[in-house]
Amino acid sequence: GAVVSQHPSRVICKSGTSVKIECRSLDFQATTMFWYRQFPKQSLMLMATSNEGSKATYEQGVEKDKFLINHASLTLSTLTVTSAHPEDSSFYICSAWTDRTDTQYFGPGTRLTVL
Amino acid sequence: RKEVEQDPGPFNVPEGATVAFNCTYSNSASQSFFWYRQDCRKEPKLLMSVYSSGNEDGRFTAQLNRASQYISLLIRDSKLSDSATYLCVVYTISGGYNKLIFGAGTRLAVHP
């Protein structure tokens, strides 16, 4: 099946710093990638939809200036959490859509802890 | 009202038991439906799609009732390895983009 990777898998940072998370589709081209956030014991919440070569579409309540998304190629999307705060600590998961199987494939997630 | 609602759980069942999960969705224009499984601290993995005619995959049976906007998952002969959180997921096209909307999940714990 299709494979999606995320890097890093875990990051601990100080409050006020910025953190970049990469999401790569390894064996297919993904015109659309999605970024989710999951707090403990809660479901995945879609943060934004990222299309290659265009601006991301953010869900209501998600600050686009805080969560910067770049989808520079058909296999790579990045999420940058700027000026991170402890309340940004969460599990961030990306997914990539392929028309080949009309399915989203999820990355393994990145656990962010902001001290 | 949440777009996708599930049984709150947790379900604690013995091995071999049959367990059923329910899910309702609010958007009647939703197009596709799925059950995902998520293990602790892992990403969700697709368990099965759900079709109007109902579909079965081994011990797992999924049902969809579009009129009632209701989805179900039945697990027969539960195994210890079935312990996980089961997410009801609805696929909708909104604003020109396809979106997966996740339910909060129902936790299943199968004990010996």
PDB file of C-alpha atoms in Angstrom:
ATOM      1  CA  GLY A   1       0.000   0.000   0.000  1.00  0.00           C
ATOM      2  CA  ALA A   2       0.884   3.633  -0.263  1.00  0.00           C
ATOM      3  CA  VAL A   3       3.325   4.944   2.333  1.00  0.00           C
ATOM      4  CA  VAL A   4       3.391   8.337   3.986  1.00  0.00           C
ATOM      5  CA  SER A   5       6.219   9.377   6.259  1.00  0.00           C
ATOM      6  CA  GLN A   6       6.464  12.142   8.817  1.00  0.00           C
ATOM      7  CA  HIS A   7       9.514  13.693  10.367  1.00  0.00           C
ATOM      8  CA  PRO A   8      10.257  14.099  13.176  1.00  0.00           C
ATOM      9  CA  SER A   9       8.230  11.470  15.018  1.00  0.00           C
ATOM     10  CA  ARG A  10       8.684  13.261  18.306  1.00  0.00           C
ATOM     11  CA  VAL A  11       9.833  16.744  19.211  1.00  0.00           C
ATOM     12  CA  ILE A  12      10.216  18.603  22.479  1.00  0.00           C
ATOM     13  CA  CYS A  13      10.785  22.333  22.297  1.00  0.00           C
ATOM     14  CA  LYS A  14      10.747  25.418  24.430  1.00  0.00           C
ATOM     15  CA  SER A  15       7.863  27.845  24.423  1.00  0.00           C
ATOM     16  CA  GLY A  16       8.300  30.543  21.792  1.00  0.00           C
ATOM     17  CA  THR A  17      10.289  28.466  19.323  1.00  0.00           C
ATOM     18  CA  SER A  18       9.094  27.282  15.929  1.00  0.00           C
ATOM     19  CA  VAL A  19       8.839  23.657  14.892  1.00  0.00           C
ATOM     20  CA  LYS A  20       8.663  22.287  11.365  1.00  0.00           C
ATOM     21  CA  ILE A  21       7.040  18.943  10.595  1.00  0.00           C
ATOM     22  CA  GLU A  22       7.517  17.265   7.226  1.00  0.00           C
ATOM     23  CA  CYS A  23       5.056  14.954   5.513  1.00  0.00           C
ATOM     24  CA  ARG A  24       6.139  12.936   2.497  1.00  0.00           C
ATOM     25  CA  SER A  25       4.335  10.569   0.204  1.00  0.00           C
ATOM     26  CA  LEU A  26       6.976   7.989  -0.592  1.00  0.00           C
ATOM     27  CA  ASP A  27       5.636   6.054  -3.534  1.00  0.00           C
ATOM     28  CA  PHE A  28       2.934   8.214  -5.044  1.00  0.00           C
ATOM     29  CA  GLN A  29       2.201  11.810  -5.914  1.00  0.00           C
ATOM     30  CA  ALA A  30      -0.303  13.542  -3.705  1.00  0.00           C
ATOM     31  CA  THR A  31      -1.959  16.634  -5.068  1.00  0.00           C
ATOM     32  CA  THR A  32      -3.751  17.063  -1.766  1.00  0.00           C
ATOM     33  CA  MET A  33      -2.411  16.582   1.726  1.00  0.00           C
ATOM     34  CA  PHE A  34      -4.215  17.111   5.002  1.00  0.00           C
ATOM     35  CA  TRP A  35      -3.026  18.095   8.444  1.00  0.00           C
ATOM     36  CA  TYR A  36      -4.827  16.878  11.544  1.00  0.00           C
ATOM     37  CA  ARG A  37      -4.356  17.449  15.228  1.00  0.00           C
ATOM     38  CA  GLN A  38      -5.369  15.036  17.954  1.00  0.00           C
ATOM     39  CA  PHE A  39      -5.473  15.894  21.641  1.00  0.00           C
ATOM     40  CA  PRO A  40      -5.459  13.064  24.208  1.00  0.00           C
ATOM     41  CA  LYS A  41      -8.646  11.010  24.221  1.00  0.00           C
ATOM     42  CA  GLN A  42     -10.124  13.098  21.441  1.00  0.00           C
ATOM     43  CA  SER A  43     -10.653  12.471  17.771  1.00  0.00           C
ATOM     44  CA  LEU A  44      -8.623  13.771  14.886  1.00  0.00           C
ATOM     45  CA  MET A  45      -9.509  17.328  13.982  1.00  0.00           C
ATOM     46  CA  LEU A  46      -8.765  18.557  10.493  1.00  0.00           C
ATOM     47  CA  MET A  47      -6.614  21.676  10.627  1.00  0.00           C
ATOM     48  CA  ALA A  48      -6.042  22.424   6.970  1.00  0.00           C
ATOM     49  CA  THR A  49      -6.115  21.076   3.445  1.00  0.00           C
ATOM     50  CA  SER A  50      -2.948  21.584   1.452  1.00  0.00           C
ATOM     51  CA  ASN A  51      -2.807  21.582  -2.331  1.00  0.00           C
ATOM     52  CA  GLU A  52       0.441  21.543  -4.258  1.00  0.00           C
ATOM     53  CA  GLY A  53       1.331  24.957  -5.568  1.00  0.00           C
ATOM     54  CA  SER A  54      -1.471  26.858  -3.882  1.00  0.00           C
ATOM     55  CA  LYS A  55      -2.358  28.273  -0.494  1.00  0.00           C
ATOM     56  CA  ALA A  56      -3.681  25.932   2.137  1.00  0.00           C
ATOM     57  CA  THR A  57      -7.321  26.032   3.169  1.00  0.00           C
ATOM     58  CA  TYR A  58      -7.654  26.300   6.931  1.00  0.00           C
ATOM     59  CA  GLU A  59     -10.545  25.039   9.009  1.00  0.00           C
ATOM     60  CA  GLN A  60     -12.469  27.445  11.159  1.00  0.00           C
ATOM     61  CA  GLY A  61     -10.623  28.324  14.326  1.00  0.00           C
ATOM     62  CA  VAL A  62      -7.171  27.383  13.025  1.00  0.00           C
ATOM     63  CA  GLU A  63      -4.796  30.344  12.839  1.00  0.00           C
ATOM     64  CA  LYS A  64      -3.083  30.377   9.464  1.00  0.00           C
ATOM     65  CA  ASP A  65      -0.314  32.686  10.694  1.00  0.00           C
ATOM     66  CA  LYS A  66       0.497  30.301  13.515  1.00  0.00           C
ATOM     67  CA  PHE A  67       0.338  27.072  11.561  1.00  0.00           C
ATOM     68  CA  LEU A  68       2.207  27.701   8.320  1.00  0.00           C
ATOM     69  CA  ILE A  69       1.684  25.110   5.620  1.00  0.00           C
ATOM     70  CA  ASN A  70       3.810  24.767   2.524  1.00  0.00           C
ATOM     71  CA  HIS A  71       3.121  22.215  -0.201  1.00  0.00           C
ATOM     72  CA  ALA A  72       6.000  22.821  -2.533  1.00  0.00           C
ATOM     73  CA  SER A  73       5.938  19.543  -4.413  1.00  0.00           C
ATOM     74  CA  LEU A  74       3.647  16.637  -5.120  1.00  0.00           C
ATOM     75  CA  THR A  75       5.385  14.545  -2.479  1.00  0.00           C
ATOM     76  CA  LEU A  76       6.114  17.001   0.327  1.00  0.00           C
ATOM     77  CA  SER A  77       4.059  19.199   2.613  1.00  0.00           C
ATOM     78  CA  THR A  78       5.379  20.946   5.709  1.00  0.00           C
ATOM     79  CA  LEU A  79       3.612  22.292   8.768  1.00  0.00           C
ATOM     80  CA  THR A  80       5.432  24.899  10.833  1.00  0.00           C
ATOM     81  CA  VAL A  81       4.115  25.679  14.288  1.00  0.00           C
ATOM     82  CA  THR A  82       5.331  29.193  14.945  1.00  0.00           C
ATOM     83  CA  SER A  83       5.959  30.593  18.416  1.00  0.00           C
ATOM     84  CA  ALA A  84       4.833  27.358  19.984  1.00  0.00           C
ATOM     85  CA  HIS A  85       3.033  27.395  23.308  1.00  0.00           C
ATOM     86  CA  PRO A  86       2.333  24.548  25.732  1.00  0.00           C
ATOM     87  CA  GLU A  87      -1.274  24.399  24.530  1.00  0.00           C
ATOM     88  CA  ASP A  88       0.060  23.493  21.070  1.00  0.00           C
ATOM     89  CA  SER A  89       1.333  20.220  22.502  1.00  0.00           C
ATOM     90  CA  SER A  90      -0.509  17.555  20.574  1.00  0.00           C
ATOM     91  CA  PHE A  91      -0.253  14.683  18.112  1.00  0.00           C
ATOM     92  CA  TYR A  92      -0.026  16.065  14.589  1.00  0.00           C
ATOM     93  CA  ILE A  93      -0.886  13.684  11.756  1.00  0.00           C
ATOM     94  CA  CYS A  94      -0.718  14.288   8.046  1.00  0.00           C
ATOM     95  CA  SER A  95      -2.419  12.359   5.314  1.00  0.00           C
ATOM     96  CA  ALA A  96      -2.046  12.260   1.575  1.00  0.00           C
ATOM     97  CA  TRP A  97      -4.772  11.693  -0.975  1.00  0.00           C
ATOM     98  CA  THR A  98      -4.207   9.614  -4.059  1.00  0.00           C
ATOM     99  CA  ASP A  99      -6.623   9.427  -6.950  1.00  0.00           C
ATOM    100  CA  ARG A 100      -5.134   6.046  -7.748  1.00  0.00           C
ATOM    101  CA  THR A 101      -7.118   4.391  -4.974  1.00  0.00           C
ATOM    102  CA  ASP A 102      -9.336   7.350  -3.992  1.00  0.00           C
ATOM    103  CA  THR A 103      -8.041   6.960  -0.463  1.00  0.00           C
ATOM    104  CA  GLN A 104      -6.242   8.972   2.167  1.00  0.00           C
ATOM    105  CA  TYR A 105      -3.106   7.430   3.638  1.00  0.00           C
ATOM    106  CA  PHE A 106      -1.944   8.609   7.018  1.00  0.00           C
ATOM    107  CA  GLY A 107       1.534   9.357   8.210  1.00  0.00           C
ATOM    108  CA  PRO A 108       2.685   7.904  11.536  1.00  0.00           C
ATOM    109  CA  GLY A 109       2.220  11.218  13.332  1.00  0.00           C
ATOM    110  CA  THR A 110       4.437  13.668  15.174  1.00  0.00           C
ATOM    111  CA  ARG A 111       4.136  14.113  18.900  1.00  0.00           C
ATOM    112  CA  LEU A 112       4.899  17.702  19.845  1.00  0.00           C
ATOM    113  CA  THR A 113       5.576  18.691  23.425  1.00  0.00           C
ATOM    114  CA  VAL A 114       6.097  22.356  24.185  1.00  0.00           C
ATOM    115  CA  LEU A 115       7.659  23.075  27.547  1.00  0.00           C
TER     116      LEU A 115
ATOM    117  CA  ARG B   1     -24.525  18.719  17.047  1.00  0.00           C
ATOM    118  CA  LYS B   2     -21.304  16.999  16.027  1.00  0.00           C
ATOM    119  CA  GLU B   3     -20.982  15.983  12.393  1.00  0.00           C
ATOM    120  CA  VAL B   4     -20.166  12.411  13.348  1.00  0.00           C
ATOM    121  CA  GLU B   5     -21.260  10.906  16.646  1.00  0.00           C
ATOM    122  CA  GLN B   6     -20.329   7.557  18.103  1.00  0.00           C
ATOM    123  CA  ASP B   7     -21.054   5.432  21.136  1.00  0.00           C
ATOM    124  CA  PRO B   8     -18.905   6.859  23.914  1.00  0.00           C
ATOM    125  CA  GLY B   9     -17.542   3.517  25.124  1.00  0.00           C
ATOM    126  CA  PRO B  10     -15.368   2.057  26.452  1.00  0.00           C
ATOM    127  CA  PHE B  11     -16.550  -1.450  25.681  1.00  0.00           C
ATOM    128  CA  ASN B  12     -14.969  -4.110  27.851  1.00  0.00           C
ATOM    129  CA  VAL B  13     -15.706  -7.571  26.499  1.00  0.00           C
ATOM    130  CA  PRO B  14     -14.298 -11.077  26.940  1.00  0.00           C
ATOM    131  CA  GLU B  15     -12.562 -12.907  24.152  1.00  0.00           C
ATOM    132  CA  GLY B  16     -15.024 -14.497  21.786  1.00  0.00           C
ATOM    133  CA  ALA B  17     -17.763 -11.947  22.405  1.00  0.00           C
ATOM    134  CA  THR B  18     -19.672 -10.148  19.688  1.00  0.00           C
ATOM    135  CA  VAL B  19     -19.660  -6.377  19.954  1.00  0.00           C
ATOM    136  CA  ALA B  20     -21.434  -3.702  17.930  1.00  0.00           C
ATOM    137  CA  PHE B  21     -20.545  -0.049  17.465  1.00  0.00           C
ATOM    138  CA  ASN B  22     -22.960   2.591  16.244  1.00  0.00           C
ATOM    139  CA  CYS B  23     -22.387   5.890  14.523  1.00  0.00           C
ATOM    140  CA  THR B  24     -24.614   8.667  13.170  1.00  0.00           C
ATOM    141  CA  TYR B  25     -23.722  11.495  10.821  1.00  0.00           C
ATOM    142  CA  SER B  26     -25.450  14.809  10.252  1.00  0.00           C
ATOM    143  CA  ASN B  27     -24.587  15.715   6.655  1.00  0.00           C
ATOM    144  CA  SER B  28     -26.993  13.931   4.331  1.00  0.00           C
ATOM    145  CA  ALA B  29     -24.756  14.822   1.379  1.00  0.00           C
ATOM    146  CA  SER B  30     -21.913  12.691   2.744  1.00  0.00           C
ATOM    147  CA  GLN B  31     -20.671  10.378   0.094  1.00  0.00           C
ATOM    148  CA  SER B  32     -18.545   7.631   1.566  1.00  0.00           C
ATOM    149  CA  PHE B  33     -18.162   6.033   4.926  1.00  0.00           C
ATOM    150  CA  PHE B  34     -15.381   4.181   6.659  1.00  0.00           C
ATOM    151  CA  TRP B  35     -14.328   2.532   9.862  1.00  0.00           C
ATOM    152  CA  TYR B  36     -10.766   3.208  10.969  1.00  0.00           C
ATOM    153  CA  ARG B  37      -8.866   1.581  13.783  1.00  0.00           C
ATOM    154  CA  GLN B  38      -6.448   3.544  15.925  1.00  0.00           C
ATOM    155  CA  ASP B  39      -4.063   1.979  18.391  1.00  0.00           C
ATOM    156  CA  CYS B  40      -2.724   4.007  21.275  1.00  0.00           C
ATOM    157  CA  ARG B  41      -0.323   6.742  20.113  1.00  0.00           C
ATOM    158  CA  LYS B  42      -0.473   5.561  16.516  1.00  0.00           C
ATOM    159  CA  GLU B  43      -2.003   6.903  13.346  1.00  0.00           C
ATOM    160  CA  PRO B  44      -5.456   5.655  12.276  1.00  0.00           C
ATOM    161  CA  LYS B  45      -5.538   2.768   9.837  1.00  0.00           C
ATOM    162  CA  LEU B  46      -8.379   1.974   7.473  1.00  0.00           C
ATOM    163  CA  LEU B  47     -10.329  -1.034   8.679  1.00  0.00           C
ATOM    164  CA  MET B  48     -13.019  -1.155   6.048  1.00  0.00           C
ATOM    165  CA  SER B  49     -15.235   0.931   3.827  1.00  0.00           C
ATOM    166  CA  VAL B  50     -18.977   0.851   4.430  1.00  0.00           C
ATOM    167  CA  TYR B  51     -21.403   0.252   1.584  1.00  0.00           C
ATOM    168  CA  SER B  52     -25.170   0.630   1.440  1.00  0.00           C
ATOM    169  CA  SER B  53     -25.564  -3.061   0.726  1.00  0.00           C
ATOM    170  CA  GLY B  54     -23.538  -3.931   3.798  1.00  0.00           C
ATOM    171  CA  ASN B  55     -20.183  -5.595   3.605  1.00  0.00           C
ATOM    172  CA  GLU B  56     -18.235  -8.189   5.493  1.00  0.00           C
ATOM    173  CA  ASP B  57     -14.525  -8.785   5.950  1.00  0.00           C
ATOM    174  CA  GLY B  58     -13.852 -11.863   8.017  1.00  0.00           C
ATOM    175  CA  ARG B  59     -15.127 -11.219  11.529  1.00  0.00           C
ATOM    176  CA  PHE B  60     -16.076  -7.640  10.740  1.00  0.00           C
ATOM    177  CA  THR B  61     -19.403  -6.553   9.261  1.00  0.00           C
ATOM    178  CA  ALA B  62     -20.298  -2.982   8.389  1.00  0.00           C
ATOM    179  CA  GLN B  63     -23.752  -1.617   7.643  1.00  0.00           C
ATOM    180  CA  LEU B  64     -24.969   1.722   6.311  1.00  0.00           C
ATOM    181  CA  ASN B  65     -28.476   3.130   6.494  1.00  0.00           C
ATOM    182  CA  ARG B  66     -28.561   6.335   4.463  1.00  0.00           C
ATOM    183  CA  ALA B  67     -32.169   7.111   5.368  1.00  0.00           C
ATOM    184  CA  SER B  68     -31.340   7.090   9.052  1.00  0.00           C
ATOM    185  CA  GLN B  69     -27.802   8.401   8.514  1.00  0.00           C
ATOM    186  CA  TYR B  70     -26.560   5.536  10.612  1.00  0.00           C
ATOM    187  CA  ILE B  71     -23.474   3.343  10.342  1.00  0.00           C
ATOM    188  CA  SER B  72     -22.594   0.252  12.319  1.00  0.00           C
ATOM    189  CA  LEU B  73     -19.672  -2.087  12.833  1.00  0.00           C
ATOM    190  CA  LEU B  74     -20.084  -5.608  14.182  1.00  0.00           C
ATOM    191  CA  ILE B  75     -17.109  -7.600  15.421  1.00  0.00           C
ATOM    192  CA  ARG B  76     -17.651 -11.296  15.976  1.00  0.00           C
ATOM    193  CA  ASP B  77     -15.458 -13.643  17.996  1.00  0.00           C
ATOM    194  CA  SER B  78     -13.444 -10.791  19.510  1.00  0.00           C
ATOM    195  CA  LYS B  79      -9.701 -11.272  19.851  1.00  0.00           C
ATOM    196  CA  LEU B  80      -7.323  -9.642  22.287  1.00  0.00           C
ATOM    197  CA  SER B  81      -5.709  -7.968  19.291  1.00  0.00           C
ATOM    198  CA  ASP B  82      -8.980  -6.202  18.480  1.00  0.00           C
ATOM    199  CA  SER B  83      -8.434  -3.905  21.468  1.00  0.00           C
ATOM    200  CA  ALA B  84      -8.169  -0.426  20.000  1.00  0.00           C
ATOM    201  CA  THR B  85     -10.206   2.690  19.343  1.00  0.00           C
ATOM    202  CA  TYR B  86     -12.590   2.432  16.410  1.00  0.00           C
ATOM    203  CA  LEU B  87     -13.265   5.621  14.498  1.00  0.00           C
ATOM    204  CA  CYS B  88     -16.326   6.217  12.376  1.00  0.00           C
ATOM    205  CA  VAL B  89     -15.310   8.378   9.430  1.00  0.00           C
ATOM    206  CA  VAL B  90     -17.411  10.189   6.862  1.00  0.00           C
ATOM    207  CA  TYR B  91     -16.132  11.531   3.537  1.00  0.00           C
ATOM    208  CA  THR B  92     -17.659  14.763   2.329  1.00  0.00           C
ATOM    209  CA  ILE B  93     -16.835  17.188  -0.432  1.00  0.00           C
ATOM    210  CA  SER B  94     -16.890  20.712   0.940  1.00  0.00           C
ATOM    211  CA  GLY B  95     -15.695  23.821  -0.828  1.00  0.00           C
ATOM    212  CA  GLY B  96     -14.292  21.752  -3.644  1.00  0.00           C
ATOM    213  CA  TYR B  97     -12.107  19.655  -1.342  1.00  0.00           C
ATOM    214  CA  ASN B  98     -12.651  16.153  -0.103  1.00  0.00           C
ATOM    215  CA  LYS B  99     -12.646  15.887   3.667  1.00  0.00           C
ATOM    216  CA  LEU B 100     -12.664  13.066   6.120  1.00  0.00           C
ATOM    217  CA  ILE B 101     -14.663  13.882   9.223  1.00  0.00           C
ATOM    218  CA  PHE B 102     -13.799  11.712  12.208  1.00  0.00           C
ATOM    219  CA  GLY B 103     -15.998  10.659  15.070  1.00  0.00           C
ATOM    220  CA  ALA B 104     -14.540  10.803  18.555  1.00  0.00           C
ATOM    221  CA  GLY B 105     -13.978   7.054  18.523  1.00  0.00           C
ATOM    222  CA  THR B 106     -15.130   4.159  20.658  1.00  0.00           C
ATOM    223  CA  ARG B 107     -12.590   2.319  22.710  1.00  0.00           C
ATOM    224  CA  LEU B 108     -12.733  -1.456  22.775  1.00  0.00           C
ATOM    225  CA  ALA B 109     -10.906  -3.524  25.371  1.00  0.00           C
ATOM    226  CA  VAL B 110     -11.004  -7.291  24.913  1.00  0.00           C
ATOM    227  CA  HIS B 111      -9.923  -9.273  27.959  1.00  0.00           C
ATOM    228  CA  PRO B 112      -9.036 -12.955  28.395  1.00  0.00           C
TER     229      PRO B 112
END
